[in-house]
Tab-separated table of C-alpha atoms in Angstrom:
chain	number	residue	atom	x	y	z
A	1	MET	CA	0.164	-0.128	-0.204
A	2	ALA	CA	3.130	2.085	0.860
A	3	VAL	CA	4.145	1.952	-2.756
A	4	ALA	CA	0.151	2.573	-3.956
A	5	PHE	CA	-0.063	5.220	-1.856
A	6	GLU	CA	3.234	7.204	-3.577
A	7	ASP	CA	2.361	6.731	-6.657
A	8	ALA	CA	-1.439	8.231	-6.310
A	9	TRP	CA	-0.028	10.994	-4.421
A	10	GLN	CA	2.825	12.043	-7.018
A	11	PHE	CA	-0.091	12.235	-9.232
A	12	LEU	CA	-2.584	14.688	-6.865
A	13	ALA	CA	0.532	16.872	-6.145
A	14	ALA	CA	0.878	17.109	-9.676
A	15	GLY	CA	-2.275	18.366	-9.885
A	16	LEU	CA	-1.889	20.458	-7.098
A	17	ALA	CA	0.255	22.046	-8.791
A	18	LYS	CA	-1.273	22.479	-11.453
A	19	ILE	CA	-4.139	24.536	-10.053
A	20	ARG	CA	-0.844	26.937	-7.954
A	21	ARG	CA	0.892	27.451	-12.150
A	22	ALA	CA	-2.867	28.855	-13.761
A	23	VAL	CA	-4.020	30.555	-11.125
A	24	ASP	CA	-1.146	32.599	-11.297
A	25	GLY	CA	-1.442	33.151	-15.009
A	26	ASP	CA	1.587	31.042	-15.917
A	27	GLY	CA	-0.073	27.134	-17.631
A	28	GLU	CA	-3.369	26.271	-17.979
A	29	SER	CA	-6.365	25.336	-15.785
A	30	LEU	CA	-7.655	21.128	-15.116
A	31	SER	CA	-10.058	20.050	-17.547
A	32	SER	CA	-13.192	18.562	-16.688
A	33	ASN	CA	-11.506	14.964	-17.041
A	34	GLU	CA	-8.402	16.075	-14.864
A	35	TYR	CA	-10.188	17.682	-12.338
A	36	MET	CA	-12.081	14.309	-12.390
A	37	ALA	CA	-9.775	12.578	-12.255
A	38	LEU	CA	-8.017	13.598	-9.198
A	39	TYR	CA	-11.042	13.828	-7.104
A	40	THR	CA	-11.888	9.856	-7.993
A	41	LEU	CA	-7.761	9.256	-6.677
A	42	VAL	CA	-8.334	10.620	-3.348
A	43	TYR	CA	-12.007	8.628	-3.208
A	44	ASN	CA	-10.132	5.613	-4.037
A	45	ILE	CA	-6.929	5.670	-1.357
A	46	ALA	CA	-8.485	7.245	1.339
A	47	PRO	CA	-10.675	4.951	2.424
A	48	HIS	CA	-8.344	2.910	2.513
A	49	ASP	CA	-6.106	3.564	6.508
A	50	CYS	CA	-4.325	6.589	3.775
A	51	SER	CA	-7.158	9.968	5.228
A	52	ASP	CA	-3.975	10.613	7.760
A	53	LEU	CA	-1.018	10.254	5.770
A	54	LEU	CA	-3.198	12.292	2.578
A	55	TYR	CA	-4.308	14.674	5.193
A	56	GLN	CA	-0.844	15.116	6.942
A	57	ARG	CA	0.619	16.009	2.888
A	58	TYR	CA	-1.652	17.921	1.772
A	59	LYS	CA	-0.584	20.273	4.139
A	60	GLU	CA	2.676	19.995	3.921
A	61	ASP	CA	2.632	20.667	0.033
A	62	THR	CA	1.011	23.572	0.944
A	63	GLU	CA	3.295	25.052	3.377
A	64	ASN	CA	6.294	24.495	0.522
A	65	TYR	CA	4.186	25.412	-1.988
A	66	ILE	CA	4.040	29.048	-0.321
A	67	LYS	CA	7.887	28.226	1.317
A	68	SER	CA	9.132	27.985	-1.491
A	69	THR	CA	7.129	29.782	-4.161
A	70	VAL	CA	4.612	32.426	-2.630
A	71	LEU	CA	5.848	34.045	0.086
A	72	PRO	CA	9.629	35.434	-0.658
A	73	PRO	CA	8.531	38.013	-3.904
A	74	LEU	CA	6.623	39.560	-0.909
A	75	MET	CA	9.999	39.835	1.558
A	76	GLU	CA	11.826	41.902	-0.843
A	77	MET	CA	9.335	44.020	-1.472
A	78	GLN	CA	8.237	47.689	1.223
A	79	GLY	CA	5.405	50.536	0.501
A	80	GLU	CA	2.717	50.291	-1.565
A	81	LEU	CA	3.989	47.699	-4.204
A	82	LEU	CA	4.557	45.075	-0.718
A	83	LEU	CA	0.167	46.043	-0.348
A	84	ARG	CA	-0.656	46.106	-3.553
A	85	GLU	CA	1.118	42.732	-3.738
A	86	LEU	CA	-0.121	41.343	-0.666
A	87	VAL	CA	-3.633	42.122	-1.625
A	88	ASP	CA	-3.078	40.524	-5.214
A	89	THR	CA	-1.822	37.911	-3.788
A	90	TRP	CA	-3.839	36.813	-1.908
A	91	ARG	CA	-7.195	36.898	-4.214
A	92	LYS	CA	-4.484	34.315	-5.992
A	93	HIS	CA	-4.493	32.461	-2.362
A	94	LYS	CA	-7.840	31.715	-1.968
A	95	ARG	CA	-8.733	31.375	-5.850
A	96	ILE	CA	-6.133	28.271	-4.920
A	97	VAL	CA	-7.671	27.119	-2.905
A	98	LYS	CA	-11.202	26.642	-3.139
A	99	PHE	CA	-9.959	24.491	-6.137
A	100	GLN	CA	-7.682	22.329	-4.638
A	101	ALA	CA	-10.231	21.702	-1.624
A	102	LYS	CA	-12.891	20.957	-4.053
A	103	THR	CA	-10.302	18.046	-5.883
A	104	PHE	CA	-10.285	16.657	-2.202
A	105	GLY	CA	-13.592	17.312	-1.096
A	106	TYR	CA	-14.637	13.265	0.229
A	107	LEU	CA	-11.843	13.949	2.211
A	108	ASP	CA	-13.253	17.032	3.904
A	109	ARG	CA	-16.889	15.614	4.654
A	110	TYR	CA	-15.926	11.901	5.583
A	111	TYR	CA	-12.225	11.857	7.306
A	112	ILE	CA	-12.029	15.532	9.066
A	113	VAL	CA	-15.513	15.578	9.826
A	114	ARG	CA	-14.996	12.182	11.459
A	115	ARG	CA	-11.986	13.107	13.379
A	116	SER	CA	-12.803	16.808	14.132
A	117	LEU	CA	-10.352	18.490	12.469
A	118	PRO	CA	-10.044	21.863	11.021
A	119	SER	CA	-10.882	21.580	6.979
A	120	LEU	CA	-8.927	21.350	4.136
A	121	ARG	CA	-9.855	24.830	3.734
A	122	ILE	CA	-8.865	26.050	7.692
A	123	VAL	CA	-5.644	24.305	6.353
A	124	SER	CA	-4.402	26.578	3.489
A	125	LEU	CA	-5.856	29.555	5.220
A	126	ALA	CA	-3.633	29.441	8.395
A	127	SER	CA	-1.098	28.321	6.413
A	128	PHE	CA	-0.545	31.260	5.015
A	129	GLN	CA	-0.905	33.265	7.681
A	130	ASP	CA	1.184	31.725	10.142
A	131	MET	CA	3.647	32.249	6.771
A	132	VAL	CA	3.437	35.527	5.092
A	133	PHE	CA	0.486	37.549	7.124
A	134	ASN	CA	2.265	36.720	9.896
A	135	LYS	CA	5.720	37.853	8.433
A	136	ILE	CA	5.549	40.957	6.386
A	137	LYS	CA	2.529	42.040	8.828
A	138	SER	CA	3.983	44.863	11.274
A	139	ARG	CA	5.341	46.118	7.235
A	140	VAL	CA	1.616	46.399	5.681
A	141	THR	CA	0.345	48.007	9.211
A	142	ALA	CA	3.080	50.497	9.331
A	143	THR	CA	2.857	51.140	6.267
A	144	VAL	CA	-0.812	51.316	6.094
A	145	ILE	CA	-1.102	53.434	9.008
A	146	GLY	CA	1.415	55.424	7.580
A	147	MET	CA	-1.418	56.316	4.493
A	148	ILE	CA	-3.522	56.792	6.676
A	149	ASP	CA	-1.719	60.651	8.549
A	150	ASP	CA	0.173	61.318	6.009
A	151	GLU	CA	-4.585	62.486	4.010
A	152	ARG	CA	-5.239	63.482	7.596
A	153	ASP	CA	-2.095	65.573	6.491
A	154	GLY	CA	-4.083	66.749	3.054
A	155	LYS	CA	-1.898	64.628	0.598
A	156	CYS	CA	-3.614	62.324	-1.691
A	157	ILE	CA	-4.084	58.518	-1.105
A	158	ASP	CA	-4.530	55.693	-3.348
A	159	ARG	CA	-7.788	54.576	-0.673
A	160	ASP	CA	-9.156	52.467	-3.532
A	161	LEU	CA	-5.759	49.923	-2.037
A	162	LEU	CA	-6.480	50.350	1.384
A	163	LYS	CA	-9.594	49.064	1.424
A	164	ASN	CA	-8.670	46.259	-0.145
A	165	VAL	CA	-5.017	46.003	1.663
A	166	LEU	CA	-7.594	45.827	5.107
A	167	ASP	CA	-10.399	43.842	4.050
A	168	VAL	CA	-6.932	41.726	3.403
A	169	PHE	CA	-6.733	42.086	7.174
A	170	VAL	CA	-10.933	41.662	7.610
A	171	GLN	CA	-11.199	38.469	6.174
A	172	ILE	CA	-7.846	36.514	7.207
A	173	GLY	CA	-9.929	37.468	10.684
A	174	HIS	CA	-12.802	36.420	10.094
A	175	SER	CA	-12.333	33.654	7.692
A	176	ILE	CA	-9.693	31.107	9.566
A	177	ASP	CA	-12.329	30.118	12.526
A	178	TYR	CA	-9.093	28.357	14.013
A	179	TYR	CA	-7.497	32.459	14.886
A	180	GLY	CA	-10.798	34.644	14.910
A	181	SER	CA	-10.444	37.787	15.169
A	182	ARG	CA	-6.852	38.465	16.821
A	183	VAL	CA	-5.565	39.483	13.473
A	184	ILE	CA	-8.143	42.798	13.773
A	185	GLU	CA	-7.827	43.253	16.995
A	186	ASP	CA	-4.409	43.308	16.842
A	187	PHE	CA	-3.737	45.751	13.624
A	188	GLU	CA	-6.980	48.688	15.814
A	189	GLN	CA	-4.176	48.032	19.277
A	190	ILE	CA	-1.348	49.190	16.595
A	191	PHE	CA	-3.439	51.048	13.926
A	192	PHE	CA	-5.524	52.889	17.425
A	193	LYS	CA	-2.426	53.980	19.239
A	194	GLY	CA	-0.807	55.115	15.958
A	195	THR	CA	-4.047	57.562	15.842
A	196	ARG	CA	-3.456	58.615	19.757
A	197	ASN	CA	0.570	59.814	19.158
A	198	TYR	CA	-0.598	61.834	15.915
A	199	TYR	CA	-3.724	63.420	17.344
A	200	SER	CA	-2.272	64.439	20.739
A	201	ARG	CA	0.795	66.337	18.170
A	202	LYS	CA	-2.391	68.166	17.198
A	203	ALA	CA	-3.374	68.910	20.160
A	204	HIS	CA	0.101	70.952	20.942
A	205	THR	CA	-0.072	72.103	17.823
A	206	TRP	CA	-3.979	73.658	17.850
A	207	ASN	CA	-3.553	74.553	21.289
A	208	MET	CA	-1.443	77.126	20.800
A	209	GLU	CA	-2.773	77.916	18.097
A	210	TYR	CA	-6.934	78.558	18.811
A	211	SER	CA	-8.719	80.090	21.190
A	212	ASP	CA	-10.427	77.858	23.464
A	213	HIS	CA	-13.832	77.615	21.659
A	214	ASP	CA	-11.706	77.686	18.074
A	215	TYR	CA	-10.389	74.176	19.499
A	216	MET	CA	-12.884	72.919	19.949
A	217	LEU	CA	-14.640	72.957	16.285
A	218	LYS	CA	-11.445	72.653	14.801
A	219	VAL	CA	-11.947	69.083	17.154
A	220	GLU	CA	-15.684	68.696	15.913
A	221	GLU	CA	-14.439	69.911	12.358
A	222	CYS	CA	-11.867	66.792	12.172
A	223	LEU	CA	-13.923	64.408	14.035
A	224	GLN	CA	-16.273	65.499	10.231
A	225	LYS	CA	-13.109	65.000	8.201
A	226	GLU	CA	-11.786	61.636	10.398
A	227	LYS	CA	-15.584	60.030	9.713
A	228	GLU	CA	-15.778	60.919	5.787
A	229	ARG	CA	-12.632	59.379	5.111
A	230	VAL	CA	-11.946	56.266	7.011
A	231	GLU	CA	-15.207	55.099	6.271
A	232	HIS	CA	-14.002	54.910	2.728
A	233	TYR	CA	-12.137	52.232	3.306
A	234	MET	CA	-12.505	50.514	7.144
A	235	HIS	CA	-14.345	47.835	8.247
A	236	SER	CA	-17.390	49.701	9.273
A	237	SER	CA	-16.853	47.992	13.930
A	238	THR	CA	-13.785	49.851	13.398
A	239	VAL	CA	-14.448	52.855	12.234
A	240	PRO	CA	-17.163	54.005	16.168
A	241	LYS	CA	-14.142	52.769	17.610
A	242	LEU	CA	-11.969	55.733	15.771
A	243	MET	CA	-13.706	58.211	16.283
A	244	GLU	CA	-13.596	57.725	20.025
A	245	VAL	CA	-10.419	57.729	20.388
A	246	VAL	CA	-9.893	60.710	17.804
A	247	ARG	CA	-12.605	62.015	20.751
A	248	SER	CA	-10.971	61.278	23.674
A	249	VAL	CA	-6.973	62.173	23.192
A	250	LEU	CA	-8.138	65.901	21.897
A	251	ILE	CA	-10.082	66.678	24.402
A	252	THR	CA	-7.880	64.886	26.880
A	253	ARG	CA	-4.815	65.952	25.939
A	254	HIS	CA	-6.776	69.685	25.542
A	255	ALA	CA	-7.524	69.720	28.622
A	256	GLU	CA	-4.048	68.164	29.940
A	257	LEU	CA	-2.121	71.217	27.533
A	258	LYS	CA	-4.558	73.625	29.630
A	259	GLU	CA	-3.304	72.438	33.223
A	260	GLU	CA	-0.054	72.924	32.594
A	261	MET	CA	0.027	76.013	31.021
A	262	SER	CA	-2.124	77.260	34.385
A	263	GLY	CA	0.423	75.814	36.394
A	264	GLY	CA	2.813	77.303	34.568
A	265	LEU	CA	1.515	80.958	34.874
A	266	GLU	CA	0.989	80.526	38.613
A	267	GLU	CA	4.373	78.722	39.300
A	268	LYS	CA	5.479	82.451	37.360
A	269	GLN	CA	4.104	84.674	39.395
A	270	LEU	CA	4.378	83.316	42.944
A	271	ASN	CA	8.098	83.708	41.408
């Protein structure tokens, strides 16, 4: 059976490789007959005490492909080029996962269900998160925050790109049940910290330039612009939390600066 399985796996692995090349645009798609041959082979060998090995080989093959082909180009990129490549790579990976899971459908419906294992779809998406997304996430996040700060300063940015990148965060967070929504939560923590730093600096400048009345008008203007801007590319669940962060830091920092100035003035009067 070991020899028979190895022969079968070589055929299956060749089919997976062809699926990936087709999605990447480097080859022809599998024909209906080829899909049926692959599905039938899985159907025939899985029940013969090969399901465990087949599941493990699928996982290893997916990881090897990601490590050797998907990850290296992304590791060399920075800035908006990295964001564009991430969006494109994630889109292709989802298509590959769809076709691969279809081919191994019998394994998904019977073996995986009985063993309560992560589905082939989850295995493939989790591998992408572990081996690609987590390795570039800090650079992607820094670029996203930089773009948002640039727009806050009046510069023109690619909003569609920003939305597509943030959709990747949301999709990875929501589609991989194995990980839950930690991807989104981790991003929000870093993003909100950057937002606090940005508006803390603005509060210091505005506090020097405006009266209390004009400062509060500036805060309301800022909140309105922030809401209109981020609704274009932020996930709906993030927007209200972001608005609260902005409102809180502008008002709190203004009060702190006024207190510092008042304390300094009193000290001068005493001296």
